[in-house]
PDB file of C-alpha atoms in Angstrom:
ATOM      1  CA  MET T   1      33.358 -32.577  33.172  1.00 46.00           C
ATOM      2  CA  VAL T   2      29.653 -32.666  32.326  1.00 43.00           C
ATOM      3  CA  ASN T   3      29.061 -29.300  33.998  1.00 48.00           C
ATOM      4  CA  GLU T   4      31.945 -27.779  32.021  1.00 43.00           C
ATOM      5  CA  LYS T   5      30.390 -29.026  28.781  1.00 49.00           C
ATOM      6  CA  LYS T   6      26.983 -27.640  29.759  1.00 48.00           C
ATOM      7  CA  THR T   7      28.519 -24.305  30.719  1.00 47.00           C
ATOM      8  CA  LYS T   8      30.501 -24.134  27.486  1.00 51.00           C
ATOM      9  CA  LYS T   9      27.455 -25.120  25.431  1.00 52.00           C
ATOM     10  CA  SER T  10      25.311 -22.588  27.300  1.00 56.00           C
ATOM     11  CA  SER T  11      27.974 -19.931  26.815  1.00 61.00           C
ATOM     12  CA  ASN T  12      28.150 -20.682  23.083  1.00 62.00           C
ATOM     13  CA  LYS T  13      24.355 -20.558  22.840  1.00 61.00           C
ATOM     14  CA  ASN T  14      24.304 -17.164  24.572  1.00 75.00           C
ATOM     15  CA  SER T  15      27.069 -15.921  22.294  1.00 84.00           C
ATOM     16  CA  PHE T  16      25.183 -17.098  19.202  1.00 86.00           C
ATOM     17  CA  LEU T  17      21.986 -15.574  20.556  1.00 89.00           C
ATOM     18  CA  LEU T  18      23.665 -12.204  21.097  1.00 92.00           C
ATOM     19  CA  GLN T  19      25.051 -12.334  17.559  1.00 91.00           C
ATOM     20  CA  PHE T  20      21.652 -13.287  16.211  1.00 91.00           C
ATOM     21  CA  LYS T  21      19.977 -10.440  18.087  1.00 94.00           C
ATOM     22  CA  ALA T  22      22.416  -8.000  16.476  1.00 93.00           C
ATOM     23  CA  VAL T  23      21.734  -9.423  13.015  1.00 92.00           C
ATOM     24  CA  TYR T  24      17.993  -9.347  13.658  1.00 93.00           C
ATOM     25  CA  GLU T  25      18.187  -5.739  14.870  1.00 96.00           C
ATOM     26  CA  LYS T  26      19.726  -4.691  11.538  1.00 95.00           C
ATOM     27  CA  ALA T  27      17.013  -6.579   9.651  1.00 94.00           C
ATOM     28  CA  ARG T  28      14.335  -5.122  11.927  1.00 95.00           C
ATOM     29  CA  LYS T  29      15.378  -1.583  11.084  1.00 96.00           C
ATOM     30  CA  LYS T  30      15.830  -2.313   7.386  1.00 96.00           C
ATOM     31  CA  TYR T  31      12.496  -4.133   6.957  1.00 95.00           C
ATOM     32  CA  LYS T  32      10.414  -2.463   9.706  1.00 96.00           C
ATOM     33  CA  LEU T  33       9.861  -5.687  11.661  1.00 96.00           C
ATOM     34  CA  PRO T  34       8.717  -5.938  15.299  1.00 97.00           C
ATOM     35  CA  ASP T  35      11.364  -6.000  18.008  1.00 96.00           C
ATOM     36  CA  PHE T  36      13.237  -9.193  18.798  1.00 97.00           C
ATOM     37  CA  GLU T  37      11.517  -9.742  22.138  1.00 97.00           C
ATOM     38  CA  TYR T  38       8.064  -9.761  20.544  1.00 98.00           C
ATOM     39  CA  MET T  39       9.078 -12.065  17.703  1.00 97.00           C
ATOM     40  CA  ASN T  40      10.882 -14.416  20.052  1.00 97.00           C
ATOM     41  CA  ARG T  41       8.048 -14.495  22.591  1.00 97.00           C
ATOM     42  CA  GLU T  42       5.424 -15.160  19.932  1.00 98.00           C
ATOM     43  CA  PHE T  43       7.344 -17.329  17.449  1.00 97.00           C
ATOM     44  CA  GLU T  44      10.576 -18.461  19.179  1.00 96.00           C
ATOM     45  CA  ILE T  45      12.813 -17.051  16.462  1.00 96.00           C
ATOM     46  CA  GLU T  46      15.875 -17.616  18.645  1.00 93.00           C
ATOM     47  CA  LYS T  47      15.884 -21.153  17.199  1.00 92.00           C
ATOM     48  CA  ILE T  48      17.489 -19.625  14.122  1.00 90.00           C
ATOM     49  CA  CYS T  49      20.674 -18.774  16.041  1.00 84.00           C
ATOM     50  CA  ASP T  50      21.552 -22.491  16.047  1.00 79.00           C
ATOM     51  CA  HIS T  51      22.623 -22.294  12.415  1.00 77.00           C
ATOM     52  CA  GLU T  52      24.001 -19.798   9.947  1.00 80.00           C
ATOM     53  CA  THR T  53      21.918 -18.590   7.063  1.00 83.00           C
ATOM     54  CA  GLU T  54      22.140 -16.094   4.263  1.00 88.00           C
ATOM     55  CA  PHE T  55      18.345 -16.017   4.084  1.00 92.00           C
ATOM     56  CA  LEU T  56      17.330 -14.611   7.466  1.00 91.00           C
ATOM     57  CA  VAL T  57      13.915 -13.454   6.295  1.00 95.00           C
ATOM     58  CA  ARG T  58      13.094 -16.918   4.920  1.00 95.00           C
ATOM     59  CA  GLU T  59      14.181 -18.557   8.174  1.00 95.00           C
ATOM     60  CA  ILE T  60      12.037 -16.196  10.231  1.00 97.00           C
ATOM     61  CA  ARG T  61       9.059 -17.006   8.027  1.00 97.00           C
ATOM     62  CA  ARG T  62       9.705 -20.735   8.381  1.00 96.00           C
ATOM     63  CA  ILE T  63       9.821 -20.500  12.171  1.00 96.00           C
ATOM     64  CA  MET T  64       6.546 -18.572  12.179  1.00 97.00           C
ATOM     65  CA  VAL T  65       4.898 -21.132   9.903  1.00 97.00           C
ATOM     66  CA  GLU T  66       6.196 -23.974  12.084  1.00 97.00           C
ATOM     67  CA  LYS T  67       4.096 -22.616  14.945  1.00 97.00           C
ATOM     68  CA  ILE T  68       1.046 -22.180  12.718  1.00 97.00           C
ATOM     69  CA  ASN T  69       1.445 -25.723  11.394  1.00 97.00           C
ATOM     70  CA  TYR T  70       1.536 -27.060  14.957  1.00 96.00           C
ATOM     71  CA  TYR T  71      -1.905 -25.582  15.604  1.00 96.00           C
ATOM     72  CA  THR T  72      -3.155 -26.740  12.209  1.00 96.00           C
ATOM     73  CA  ARG T  73      -2.235 -30.344  13.082  1.00 93.00           C
ATOM     74  CA  LEU T  74      -3.894 -29.988  16.476  1.00 90.00           C
ATOM     75  CA  LEU T  75      -7.121 -28.799  14.864  1.00 91.00           C
ATOM     76  CA  GLU T  76      -6.959 -31.641  12.326  1.00 91.00           C
ATOM     77  CA  ILE T  77      -7.165 -34.105  15.196  1.00 87.00           C
ATOM     78  CA  PHE T  78     -10.438 -32.514  16.307  1.00 84.00           C
ATOM     79  CA  ILE T  79     -11.843 -32.310  12.784  1.00 87.00           C
ATOM     80  CA  ASN T  80     -10.813 -35.848  11.838  1.00 85.00           C
ATOM     81  CA  PRO T  81     -10.325 -37.763  15.101  1.00 80.00           C
ATOM     82  CA  SER T  82     -10.172 -41.250  13.564  1.00 80.00           C
ATOM     83  CA  ALA T  83      -6.384 -41.339  13.886  1.00 72.00           C
ATOM     84  CA  GLY T  84      -6.261 -39.219  17.030  1.00 73.00           C
ATOM     85  CA  PRO T  85      -5.874 -40.183  20.662  1.00 77.00           C
ATOM     86  CA  ILE T  86      -8.867 -41.659  22.489  1.00 76.00           C
ATOM     87  CA  PHE T  87      -9.153 -38.687  24.852  1.00 73.00           C
ATOM     88  CA  VAL T  88      -9.815 -36.445  21.829  1.00 77.00           C
ATOM     89  CA  MET T  89     -12.739 -38.617  20.758  1.00 76.00           C
ATOM     90  CA  GLU T  90     -14.186 -38.309  24.254  1.00 74.00           C
ATOM     91  CA  MET T  91     -13.852 -34.525  24.171  1.00 74.00           C
ATOM     92  CA  ILE T  92     -15.390 -34.239  20.707  1.00 75.00           C
ATOM     93  CA  LYS T  93     -18.567 -35.823  22.019  1.00 75.00           C
ATOM     94  CA  ASN T  94     -18.901 -32.766  24.266  1.00 71.00           C
ATOM     95  CA  ILE T  95     -18.382 -30.123  21.565  1.00 76.00           C
ATOM     96  CA  ASP T  96     -21.553 -28.670  20.098  1.00 76.00           C
ATOM     97  CA  VAL T  97     -22.193 -27.688  16.460  1.00 74.00           C
ATOM     98  CA  LYS T  98     -21.504 -23.989  17.074  1.00 77.00           C
ATOM     99  CA  ASN T  99     -18.080 -24.790  18.485  1.00 80.00           C
ATOM    100  CA  GLU T 100     -17.369 -27.257  15.690  1.00 85.00           C
ATOM    101  CA  LYS T 101     -17.791 -24.302  13.331  1.00 88.00           C
ATOM    102  CA  VAL T 102     -15.326 -22.264  15.407  1.00 88.00           C
ATOM    103  CA  ILE T 103     -12.790 -25.068  15.012  1.00 89.00           C
ATOM    104  CA  SER T 104     -13.455 -25.380  11.266  1.00 92.00           C
ATOM    105  CA  ASP T 105     -13.199 -21.633  10.676  1.00 94.00           C
ATOM    106  CA  LEU T 106      -9.915 -21.367  12.546  1.00 95.00           C
ATOM    107  CA  TYR T 107      -8.592 -24.408  10.696  1.00 96.00           C
ATOM    108  CA  LYS T 108      -9.470 -22.733   7.380  1.00 97.00           C
ATOM    109  CA  LYS T 109      -7.559 -19.580   8.355  1.00 96.00           C
ATOM    110  CA  LEU T 110      -4.495 -21.588   9.289  1.00 97.00           C
ATOM    111  CA  THR T 111      -4.562 -23.798   6.196  1.00 97.00           C
ATOM    112  CA  ASP T 112      -4.878 -20.728   3.968  1.00 96.00           C
ATOM    113  CA  ILE T 113      -1.594 -19.543   5.476  1.00 95.00           C
ATOM    114  CA  THR T 114       0.006 -22.947   4.925  1.00 94.00           C
ATOM    115  CA  ILE T 115      -1.065 -23.016   1.277  1.00 95.00           C
ATOM    116  CA  GLU T 116       0.380 -19.561   0.689  1.00 94.00           C
ATOM    117  CA  VAL T 117       3.719 -20.774   2.035  1.00 95.00           C
ATOM    118  CA  VAL T 118       4.072 -23.368  -0.718  1.00 95.00           C
ATOM    119  CA  GLY T 119       4.773 -20.650  -3.267  1.00 93.00           C
ATOM    120  CA  LEU T 120       7.332 -19.022  -0.999  1.00 94.00           C
ATOM    121  CA  ASP T 121       9.145 -22.321  -0.550  1.00 93.00           C
ATOM    122  CA  ILE T 122       9.235 -23.007  -4.284  1.00 95.00           C
ATOM    123  CA  GLU T 123      10.789 -19.720  -5.295  1.00 93.00           C
ATOM    124  CA  TYR T 124      12.633 -17.400  -2.940  1.00 93.00           C
ATOM    125  CA  ASP T 125      11.599 -13.768  -3.124  1.00 95.00           C
ATOM    126  CA  GLU T 126      12.680 -11.634  -0.201  1.00 95.00           C
ATOM    127  CA  LYS T 127       9.980  -9.024  -0.797  1.00 96.00           C
ATOM    128  CA  ALA T 128       7.259 -11.711  -0.858  1.00 97.00           C
ATOM    129  CA  GLU T 129       8.725 -13.263   2.307  1.00 97.00           C
ATOM    130  CA  LEU T 130       8.568  -9.899   4.084  1.00 97.00           C
ATOM    131  CA  THR T 131       5.026  -9.257   2.918  1.00 97.00           C
ATOM    132  CA  PHE T 132       4.024 -12.671   4.229  1.00 97.00           C
ATOM    133  CA  ILE T 133       5.762 -12.136   7.596  1.00 98.00           C
ATOM    134  CA  LYS T 134       4.038  -8.786   8.057  1.00 97.00           C
ATOM    135  CA  LYS T 135       0.692 -10.323   7.120  1.00 97.00           C
ATOM    136  CA  ILE T 136       1.118 -13.047   9.754  1.00 97.00           C
ATOM    137  CA  ILE T 137       2.154 -10.487  12.360  1.00 97.00           C
ATOM    138  CA  SER T 138      -0.922  -8.375  11.595  1.00 96.00           C
ATOM    139  CA  ARG T 139      -3.204 -11.422  11.949  1.00 96.00           C
ATOM    140  CA  TRP T 140      -1.416 -13.117  14.841  1.00 96.00           C
ATOM    141  CA  ASP T 141      -3.140 -11.380  17.766  1.00 94.00           C
ATOM    142  CA  LYS T 142      -6.566 -12.307  16.397  1.00 96.00           C
ATOM    143  CA  ILE T 143      -5.483 -15.893  15.658  1.00 96.00           C
ATOM    144  CA  LYS T 144      -3.948 -16.169  19.122  1.00 96.00           C
ATOM    145  CA  LYS T 145      -7.168 -14.931  20.710  1.00 96.00           C
ATOM    146  CA  GLU T 146      -9.138 -17.551  18.762  1.00 95.00           C
ATOM    147  CA  LEU T 147      -6.648 -20.227  19.818  1.00 95.00           C
ATOM    148  CA  MET T 148      -7.143 -19.219  23.453  1.00 95.00           C
ATOM    149  CA  GLN T 149     -10.919 -19.500  22.997  1.00 92.00           C
ATOM    150  CA  LEU T 150     -10.351 -22.934  21.491  1.00 89.00           C
ATOM    151  CA  TYR T 151      -8.162 -23.854  24.449  1.00 90.00           C
ATOM    152  CA  SER T 152     -10.979 -22.869  26.828  1.00 89.00           C
ATOM    153  CA  LEU T 153     -13.418 -24.923  24.777  1.00 85.00           C
ATOM    154  CA  ILE T 154     -11.113 -27.955  24.856  1.00 82.00           C
ATOM    155  CA  LYS T 155     -10.574 -27.637  28.610  1.00 85.00           C
ATOM    156  CA  GLU T 156     -14.328 -27.482  29.175  1.00 82.00           C
ATOM    157  CA  ALA T 157     -14.941 -30.465  26.889  1.00 77.00           C
ATOM    158  CA  ASN T 158     -12.251 -32.378  28.763  1.00 76.00           C
ATOM    159  CA  LYS T 159     -13.914 -31.613  32.116  1.00 78.00           C
ATOM    160  CA  ASP T 160     -17.234 -32.831  30.735  1.00 69.00           C
ATOM    161  CA  SER T 161     -15.664 -36.058  29.480  1.00 65.00           C
ATOM    162  CA  GLU T 162     -13.972 -36.603  32.871  1.00 65.00           C
ATOM    163  CA  LYS T 163     -17.364 -36.300  34.590  1.00 65.00           C
ATOM    164  CA  LYS T 164     -18.778 -38.952  32.268  1.00 62.00           C
ATOM    165  CA  ASP T 165     -15.736 -41.190  32.830  1.00 55.00           C
ATOM    166  CA  LYS T 166     -16.368 -41.204  36.578  1.00 57.00           C
ATOM    167  CA  LYS T 167     -19.792 -42.683  35.944  1.00 53.00           C
ATOM    168  CA  SER T 168     -18.474 -45.527  33.794  1.00 53.00           C
ATOM    169  CA  TYR T 169     -16.194 -48.435  34.582  1.00 51.00           C
ATOM    170  CA  PHE T 170     -14.260 -51.170  32.825  1.00 48.00           C
ATOM    171  CA  GLY T 171     -15.659 -54.628  32.920  1.00 48.00           C
TER     172      GLY T 171
END
């Protein structure tokens, strides 16, 4: 019984996804957007197929911003670790001033995007939504590269804090 439900649910999901891909393909041609595979790989736009909408462009933008907001919150933990997990505080001790600036600069880029979204959420304007989506797409590869550099920095800081942890003990 459980397997039948999973299969039916999976089948429905695939059906909705195929329908969504067709709808997206029309929008892609009309608005000159990237192909579905790119948008889904980078921003997981397939989440939209879970519900119907008359505002596809707005929903795509919201999904894109959701990903950007995730990274914004992550950076906030490094900038203001007082409410963050203990392991973050340990890593921050191993991040130098130059890399703190890298974090701050990337945070500024992401928060600028978030602030711009406020206006789009207040008043729907399809043309403004499309302009915003295209702007994010044009910036995304650079932002992603900076996020990967940040990831490397965090991994290195974590290794350094692990080395220090081995030298200390509780008690």
